[in-house]
CSV table of C-alpha atoms and ligand atoms in Angstrom, one decimal:
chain,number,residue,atom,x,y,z
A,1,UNK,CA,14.8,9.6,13.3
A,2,UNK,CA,13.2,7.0,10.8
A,3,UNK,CA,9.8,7.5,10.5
A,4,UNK,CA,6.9,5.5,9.5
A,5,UNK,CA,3.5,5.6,8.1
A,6,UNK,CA,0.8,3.3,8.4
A,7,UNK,CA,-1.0,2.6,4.6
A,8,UNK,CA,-4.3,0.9,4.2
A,9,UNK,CA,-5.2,0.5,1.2
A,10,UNK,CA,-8.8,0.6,2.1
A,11,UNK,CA,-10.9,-0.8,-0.5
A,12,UNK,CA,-14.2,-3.3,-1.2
A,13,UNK,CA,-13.7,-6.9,-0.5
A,14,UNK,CA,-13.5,-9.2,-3.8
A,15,UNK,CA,-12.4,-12.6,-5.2
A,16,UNK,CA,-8.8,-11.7,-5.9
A,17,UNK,CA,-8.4,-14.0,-9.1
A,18,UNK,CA,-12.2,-13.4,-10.1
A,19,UNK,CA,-11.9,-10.4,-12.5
A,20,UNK,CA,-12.1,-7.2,-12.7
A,21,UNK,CA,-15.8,-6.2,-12.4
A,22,UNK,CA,-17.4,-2.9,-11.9
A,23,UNK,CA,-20.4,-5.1,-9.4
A,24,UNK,CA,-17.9,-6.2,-7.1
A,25,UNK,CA,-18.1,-3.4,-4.7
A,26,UNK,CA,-19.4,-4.7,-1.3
A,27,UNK,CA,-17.7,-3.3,1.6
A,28,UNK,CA,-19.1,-5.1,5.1
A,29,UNK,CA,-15.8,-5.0,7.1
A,30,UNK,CA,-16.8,-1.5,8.2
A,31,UNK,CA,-17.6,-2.6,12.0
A,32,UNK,CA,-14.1,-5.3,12.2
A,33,UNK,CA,-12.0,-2.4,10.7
A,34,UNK,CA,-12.9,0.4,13.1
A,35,UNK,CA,-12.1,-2.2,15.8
A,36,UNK,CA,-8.7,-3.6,14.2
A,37,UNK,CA,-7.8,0.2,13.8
A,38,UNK,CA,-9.0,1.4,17.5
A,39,UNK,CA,-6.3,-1.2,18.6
A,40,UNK,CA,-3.9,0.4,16.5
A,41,UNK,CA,-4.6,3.8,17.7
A,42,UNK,CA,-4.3,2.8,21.4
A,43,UNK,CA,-0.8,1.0,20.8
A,44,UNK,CA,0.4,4.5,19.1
A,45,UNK,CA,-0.4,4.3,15.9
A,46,UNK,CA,-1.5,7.2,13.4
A,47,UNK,CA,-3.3,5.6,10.1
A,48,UNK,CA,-3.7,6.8,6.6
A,49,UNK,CA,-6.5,5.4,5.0
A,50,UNK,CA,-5.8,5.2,1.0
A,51,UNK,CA,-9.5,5.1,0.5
A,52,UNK,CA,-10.9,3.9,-3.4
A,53,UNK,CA,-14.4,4.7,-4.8
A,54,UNK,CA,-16.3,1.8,-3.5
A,55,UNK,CA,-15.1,2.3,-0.2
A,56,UNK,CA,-15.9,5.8,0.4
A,57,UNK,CA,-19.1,5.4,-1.0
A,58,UNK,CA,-20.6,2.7,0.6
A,59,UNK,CA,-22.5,3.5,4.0
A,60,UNK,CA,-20.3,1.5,6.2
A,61,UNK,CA,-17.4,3.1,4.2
A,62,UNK,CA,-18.6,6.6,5.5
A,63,UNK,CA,-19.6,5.6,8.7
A,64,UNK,CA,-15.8,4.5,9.4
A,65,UNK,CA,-14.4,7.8,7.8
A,66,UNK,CA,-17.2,9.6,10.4
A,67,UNK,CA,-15.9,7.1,13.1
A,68,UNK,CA,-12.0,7.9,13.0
A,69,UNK,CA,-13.2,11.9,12.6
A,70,UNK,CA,-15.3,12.2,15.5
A,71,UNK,CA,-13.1,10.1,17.9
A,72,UNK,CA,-9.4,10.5,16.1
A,73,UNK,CA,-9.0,13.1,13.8
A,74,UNK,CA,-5.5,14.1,14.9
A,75,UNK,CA,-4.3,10.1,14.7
A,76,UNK,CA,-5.7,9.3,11.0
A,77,UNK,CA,-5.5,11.1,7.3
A,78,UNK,CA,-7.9,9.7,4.5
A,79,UNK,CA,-5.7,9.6,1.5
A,80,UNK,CA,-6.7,7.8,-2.3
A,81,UNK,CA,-6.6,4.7,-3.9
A,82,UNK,CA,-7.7,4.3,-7.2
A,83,UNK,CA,-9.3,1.0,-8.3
A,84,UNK,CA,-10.2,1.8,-12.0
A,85,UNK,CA,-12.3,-1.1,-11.9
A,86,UNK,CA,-14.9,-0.1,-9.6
A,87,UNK,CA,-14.2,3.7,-10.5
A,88,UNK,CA,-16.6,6.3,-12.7
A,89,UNK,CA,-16.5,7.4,-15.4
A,90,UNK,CA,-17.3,3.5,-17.0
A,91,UNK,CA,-15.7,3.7,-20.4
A,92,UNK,CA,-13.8,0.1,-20.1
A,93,UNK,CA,-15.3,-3.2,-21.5
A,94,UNK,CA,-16.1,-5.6,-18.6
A,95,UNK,CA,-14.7,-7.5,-16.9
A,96,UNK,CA,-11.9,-4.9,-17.1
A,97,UNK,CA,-8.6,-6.4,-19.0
A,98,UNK,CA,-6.2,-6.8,-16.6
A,99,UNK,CA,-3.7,-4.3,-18.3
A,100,UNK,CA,-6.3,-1.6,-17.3
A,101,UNK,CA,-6.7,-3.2,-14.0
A,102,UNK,CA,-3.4,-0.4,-13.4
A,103,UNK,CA,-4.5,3.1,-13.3
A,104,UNK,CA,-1.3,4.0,-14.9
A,105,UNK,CA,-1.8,2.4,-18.1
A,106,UNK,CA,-5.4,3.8,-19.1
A,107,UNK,CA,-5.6,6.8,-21.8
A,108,UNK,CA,-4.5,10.1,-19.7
A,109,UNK,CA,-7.9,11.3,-20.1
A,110,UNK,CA,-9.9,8.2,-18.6
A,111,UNK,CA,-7.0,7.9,-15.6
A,112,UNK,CA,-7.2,11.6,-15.0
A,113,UNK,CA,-11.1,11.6,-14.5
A,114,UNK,CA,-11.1,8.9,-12.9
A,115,UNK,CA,-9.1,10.4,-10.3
A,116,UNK,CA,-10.6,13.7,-10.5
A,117,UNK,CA,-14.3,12.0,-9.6
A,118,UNK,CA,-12.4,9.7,-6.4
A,119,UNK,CA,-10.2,13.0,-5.5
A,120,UNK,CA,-13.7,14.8,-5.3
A,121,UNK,CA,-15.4,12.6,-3.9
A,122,UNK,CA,-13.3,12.1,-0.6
A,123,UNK,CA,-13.1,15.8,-0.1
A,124,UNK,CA,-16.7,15.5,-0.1
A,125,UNK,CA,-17.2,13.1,2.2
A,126,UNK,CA,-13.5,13.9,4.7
A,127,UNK,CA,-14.2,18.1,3.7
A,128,UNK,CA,-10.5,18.3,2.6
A,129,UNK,CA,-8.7,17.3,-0.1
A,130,UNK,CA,-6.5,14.4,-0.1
A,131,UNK,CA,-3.3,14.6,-0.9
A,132,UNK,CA,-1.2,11.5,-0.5
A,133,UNK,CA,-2.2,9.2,-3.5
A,134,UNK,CA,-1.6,5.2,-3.9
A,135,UNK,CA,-2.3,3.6,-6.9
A,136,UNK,CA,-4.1,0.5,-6.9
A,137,UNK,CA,-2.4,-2.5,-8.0
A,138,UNK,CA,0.6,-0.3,-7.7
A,139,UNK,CA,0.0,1.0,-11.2
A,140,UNK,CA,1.5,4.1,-11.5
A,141,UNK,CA,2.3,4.8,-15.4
A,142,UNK,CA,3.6,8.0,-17.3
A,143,UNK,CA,0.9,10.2,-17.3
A,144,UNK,CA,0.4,9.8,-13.5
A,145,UNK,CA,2.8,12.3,-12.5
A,146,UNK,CA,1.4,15.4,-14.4
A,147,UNK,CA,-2.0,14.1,-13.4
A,148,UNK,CA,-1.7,14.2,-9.5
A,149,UNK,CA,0.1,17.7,-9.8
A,150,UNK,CA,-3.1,18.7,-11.5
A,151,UNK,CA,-5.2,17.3,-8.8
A,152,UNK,CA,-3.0,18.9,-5.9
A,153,UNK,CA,-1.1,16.2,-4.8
A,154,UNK,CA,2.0,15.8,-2.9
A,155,UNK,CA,3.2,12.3,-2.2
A,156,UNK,CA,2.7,8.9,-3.7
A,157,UNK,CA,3.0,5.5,-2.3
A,158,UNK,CA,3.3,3.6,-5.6
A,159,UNK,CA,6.4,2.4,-5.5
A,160,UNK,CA,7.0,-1.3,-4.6
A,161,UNK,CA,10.5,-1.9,-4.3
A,162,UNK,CA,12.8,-4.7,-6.3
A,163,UNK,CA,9.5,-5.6,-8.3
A,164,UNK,CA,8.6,-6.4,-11.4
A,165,UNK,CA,5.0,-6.9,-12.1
A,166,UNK,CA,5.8,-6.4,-16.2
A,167,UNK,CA,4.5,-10.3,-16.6
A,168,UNK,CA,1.2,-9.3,-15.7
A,169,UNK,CA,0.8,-5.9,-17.5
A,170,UNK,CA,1.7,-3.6,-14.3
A,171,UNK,CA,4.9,-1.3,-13.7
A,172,UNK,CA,8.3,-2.3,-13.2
A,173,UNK,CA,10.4,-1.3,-10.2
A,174,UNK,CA,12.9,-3.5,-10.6
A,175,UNK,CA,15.4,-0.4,-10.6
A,176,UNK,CA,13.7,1.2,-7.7
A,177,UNK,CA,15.5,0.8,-3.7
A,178,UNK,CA,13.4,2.0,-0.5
A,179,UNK,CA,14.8,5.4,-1.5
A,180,UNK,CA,12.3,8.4,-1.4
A,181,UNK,CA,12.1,10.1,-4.8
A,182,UNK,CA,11.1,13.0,-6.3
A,183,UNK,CA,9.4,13.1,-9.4
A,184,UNK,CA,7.8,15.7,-11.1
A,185,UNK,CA,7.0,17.8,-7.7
A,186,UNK,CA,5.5,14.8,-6.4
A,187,UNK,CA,7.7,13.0,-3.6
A,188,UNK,CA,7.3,9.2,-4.3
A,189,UNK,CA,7.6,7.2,-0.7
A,190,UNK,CA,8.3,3.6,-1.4
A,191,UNK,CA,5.7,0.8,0.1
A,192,UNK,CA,8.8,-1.0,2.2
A,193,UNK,CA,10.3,-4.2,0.9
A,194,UNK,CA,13.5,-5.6,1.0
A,195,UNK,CA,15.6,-8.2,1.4
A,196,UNK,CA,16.3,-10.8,4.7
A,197,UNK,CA,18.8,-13.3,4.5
A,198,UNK,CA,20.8,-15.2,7.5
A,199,UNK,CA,23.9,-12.8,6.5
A,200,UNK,CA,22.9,-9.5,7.7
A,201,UNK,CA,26.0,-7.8,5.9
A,202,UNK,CA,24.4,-9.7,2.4
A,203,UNK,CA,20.9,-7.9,2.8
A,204,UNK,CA,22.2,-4.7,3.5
A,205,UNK,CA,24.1,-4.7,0.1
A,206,UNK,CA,21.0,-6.0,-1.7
A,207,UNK,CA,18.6,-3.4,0.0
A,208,UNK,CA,21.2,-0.6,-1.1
A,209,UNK,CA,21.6,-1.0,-4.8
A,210,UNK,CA,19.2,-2.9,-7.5
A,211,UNK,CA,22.5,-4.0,-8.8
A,212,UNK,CA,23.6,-6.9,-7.1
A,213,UNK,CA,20.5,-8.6,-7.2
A,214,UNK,CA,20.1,-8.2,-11.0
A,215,UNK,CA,23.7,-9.9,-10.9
A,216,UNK,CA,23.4,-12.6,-8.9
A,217,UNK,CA,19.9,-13.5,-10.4
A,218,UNK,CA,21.6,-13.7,-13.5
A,219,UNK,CA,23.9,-16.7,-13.4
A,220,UNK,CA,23.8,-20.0,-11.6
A,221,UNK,CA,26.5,-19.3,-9.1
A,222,UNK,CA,24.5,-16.2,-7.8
A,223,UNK,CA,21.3,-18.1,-7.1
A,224,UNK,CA,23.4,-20.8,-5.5
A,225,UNK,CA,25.0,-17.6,-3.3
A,226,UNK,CA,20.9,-16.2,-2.7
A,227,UNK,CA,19.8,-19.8,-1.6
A,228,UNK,CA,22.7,-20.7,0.9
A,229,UNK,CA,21.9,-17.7,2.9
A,230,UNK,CA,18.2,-18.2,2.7
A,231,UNK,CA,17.9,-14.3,0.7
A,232,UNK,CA,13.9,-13.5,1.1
A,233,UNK,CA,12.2,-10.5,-0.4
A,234,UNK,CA,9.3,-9.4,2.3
A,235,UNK,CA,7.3,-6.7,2.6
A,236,UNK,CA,6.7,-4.6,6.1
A,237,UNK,CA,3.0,-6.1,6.5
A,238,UNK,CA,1.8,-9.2,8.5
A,239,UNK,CA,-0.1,-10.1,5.3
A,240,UNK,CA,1.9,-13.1,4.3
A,241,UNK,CA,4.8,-12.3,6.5
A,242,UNK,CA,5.3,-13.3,9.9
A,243,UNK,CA,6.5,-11.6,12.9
A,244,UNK,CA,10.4,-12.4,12.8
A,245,UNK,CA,10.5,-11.6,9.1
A,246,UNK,CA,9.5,-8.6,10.0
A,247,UNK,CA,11.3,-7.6,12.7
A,248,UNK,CA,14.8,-8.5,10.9
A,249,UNK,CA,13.5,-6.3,7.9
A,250,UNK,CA,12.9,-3.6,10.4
A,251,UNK,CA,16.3,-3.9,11.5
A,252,UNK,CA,17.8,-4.3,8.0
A,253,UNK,CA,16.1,-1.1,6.6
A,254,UNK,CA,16.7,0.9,9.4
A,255,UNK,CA,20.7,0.0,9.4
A,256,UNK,CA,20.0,1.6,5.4
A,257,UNK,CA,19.0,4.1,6.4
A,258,UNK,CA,16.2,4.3,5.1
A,259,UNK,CA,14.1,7.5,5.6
A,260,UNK,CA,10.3,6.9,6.4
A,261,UNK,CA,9.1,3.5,6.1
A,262,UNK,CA,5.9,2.5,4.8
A,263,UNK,CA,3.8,-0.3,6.8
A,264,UNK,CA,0.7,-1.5,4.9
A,265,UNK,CA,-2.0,-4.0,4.6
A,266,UNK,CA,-5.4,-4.3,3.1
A,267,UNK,CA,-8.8,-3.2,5.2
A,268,UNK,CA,-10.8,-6.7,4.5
A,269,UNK,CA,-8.2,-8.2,6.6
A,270,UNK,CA,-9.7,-7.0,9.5
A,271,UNK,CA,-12.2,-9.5,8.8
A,272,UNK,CA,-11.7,-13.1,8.3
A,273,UNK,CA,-12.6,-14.7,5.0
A,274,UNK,CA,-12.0,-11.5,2.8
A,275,UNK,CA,-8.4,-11.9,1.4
A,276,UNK,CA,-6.3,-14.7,0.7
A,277,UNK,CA,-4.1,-13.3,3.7
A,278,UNK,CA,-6.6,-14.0,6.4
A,279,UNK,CA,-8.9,-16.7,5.3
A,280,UNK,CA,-10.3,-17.9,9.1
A,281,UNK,CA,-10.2,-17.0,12.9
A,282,UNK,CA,-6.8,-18.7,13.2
A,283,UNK,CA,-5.0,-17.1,10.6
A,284,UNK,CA,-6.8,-13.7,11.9
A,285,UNK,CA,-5.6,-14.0,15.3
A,286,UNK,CA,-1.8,-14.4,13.8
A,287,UNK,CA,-2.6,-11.4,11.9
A,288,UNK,CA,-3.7,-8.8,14.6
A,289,UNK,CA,-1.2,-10.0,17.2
A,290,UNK,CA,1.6,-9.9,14.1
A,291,UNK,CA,0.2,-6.2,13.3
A,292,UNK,CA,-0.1,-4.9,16.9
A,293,UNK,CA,3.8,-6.2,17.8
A,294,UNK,CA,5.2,-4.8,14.8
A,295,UNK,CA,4.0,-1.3,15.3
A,296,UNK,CA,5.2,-1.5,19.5
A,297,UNK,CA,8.5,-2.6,18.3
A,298,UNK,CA,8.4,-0.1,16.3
A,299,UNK,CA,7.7,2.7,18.9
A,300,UNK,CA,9.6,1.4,21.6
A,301,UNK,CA,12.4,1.4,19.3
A,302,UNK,CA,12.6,5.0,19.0
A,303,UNK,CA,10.5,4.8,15.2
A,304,UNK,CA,8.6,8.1,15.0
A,305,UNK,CA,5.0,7.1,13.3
A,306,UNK,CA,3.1,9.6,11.7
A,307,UNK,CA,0.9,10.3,9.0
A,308,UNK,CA,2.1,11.5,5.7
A,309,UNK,CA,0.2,14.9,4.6
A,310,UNK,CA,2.2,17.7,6.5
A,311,UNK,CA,-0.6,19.6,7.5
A,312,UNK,CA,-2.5,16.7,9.2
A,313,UNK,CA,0.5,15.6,10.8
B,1,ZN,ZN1,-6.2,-1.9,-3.7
């Protein structure tokens, strides 16, 4: 049975293409994100809150993580997400260079106590320790690995499929499918993505090997091939992508198939004006109905969703 998990990669609201600054830290969608999530809940869902430092300080940050443990507990896990920027211990210049805006490509020692303070801190706040990690920005670099087995880790949510954010500093995983991996004693659960096109036979091949894509890209004749049949590369999220996109990537990547699915967006979407994804009522509305028909689909279509950490699931 394919499974899926619901990531939020719950975090302080902030200009997007502003900077990276250690100040920008408010978090006031507390109120609009327990709501967004208690509709979640009641349509099935189980959520895994990827918490960063801001977050899970802040007072309507905790009175959230209070919120889903008093009324929830069995339907949500509080998991990490590191935001170096926003992060102690402050040994980076600000505004933060946006290489270093990756957790993965700080010195091991300033990514690993980083962590170590965020790990600690949510077990001091939830009274467990997390153990599913996402890095923010996806930045997972070569010292991660050793560092989350240190911290008692089990999964990570890095991975974005089929991308390459090398252009701007971050990881590369161009060479990476919706494939679970094991790495180091940590199993690495891909964020899904993959490919849509109006040839259903097509995105199948390009969601099961990096290869044909890397082909294709690579002369004319392929990107004439990738443009007749409208290829699209979507993630499972209503942030950017709309309902039938992502119901035909649901299809796609189950066909695969692939093994547990990750469904994600970001927390300040629950409240309009605080990403780029949902900027006013209208474009909120789209999102919520968008999110709440995914995840029925998704149950009614035999999809088991769960959380990720074995012993809260
Ligand atoms: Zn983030």
């Amino acid at each position: 049975m394919t499974k899926l998990s619901i990531v939020i990669h719950t975090e302080e609201e902030f200009d997007w293409d502003g900077g990276f600054y250690r100040k920008n830290n408010q978090v006031t969608h507390g109120k609009e994100l327990t709501e967004f999530c208690e509709e979640l809940i009641s349509v099935g869902a189980k959520i895994v809150f990827a918490m960063d430092y801001a977050f899970v300080t802040s007072e309507q940050g905790q009175e959230v993580i209070r919120h889903f443990q008093t009324h929830h507990s069995d339907s949500v896990e509080f998991a990490t997400h590191l935001h170096p920027w926003v992060n102690p211990p402050f040994q980076d210049e600000e505004p933060v260079p946006e290489k270093y805006s990756y957790p993965g490509n700080l010195p091991y020692e300033l990514e690993y106590a980083k962590l170590k303070v965020l790990t600690e801190k949510i077990e001091e706040i939830v009274g467990y320790r997390p153990t599913t990690y996402l890095a923010g920005r996806y930045g997972v670099g070569d010292n991660s690995y050793k560092i989350l087995n240190e911290l008692g880790y089990k999964v990570d949510v890095s991975i974005s499929p089929f991308a390459d954010f090398r252009h701007q500093h971050g990881p590369d995983f161009s060479g990476y499918t919706n494939e679970i991996v094991n790495q180091q004693s940590i199993q690495r659960i891909p964020h899904s993505c993959g490919y849509i096109s109006r040839f259903r036979p097509l995105s199948l091949r390009l969601n099961r090997s990096t290869e044909l894509m890397n082909t294709l890209n690579s002369n004319i004749l392929g990107k004439i091939i990738l443009k007749i049949f409208g290829v699209k590369r979507v993630r499972l999220s209503a942030e950017g992508y709309s309902l039938k996109e992502n119901m035909e990537l649901l299809k796609v990547l189950k066909l695969e198939p692939v093994e547990h699915l990750i469904f994600s967006f970001h927390s300040p979407s629950s409240k309009p004006g605080s990403t780029p994804y949902v900027m006013n009522n209208r474009s909120w509305n789209s999102f919520n109905s968008t999110t709440v028909k995914i995840l029925e689909a998704c149950s009614s279509s035999g999809i088991d969703i769960r959380l990720i950490s074995n012993k809260q699931s």
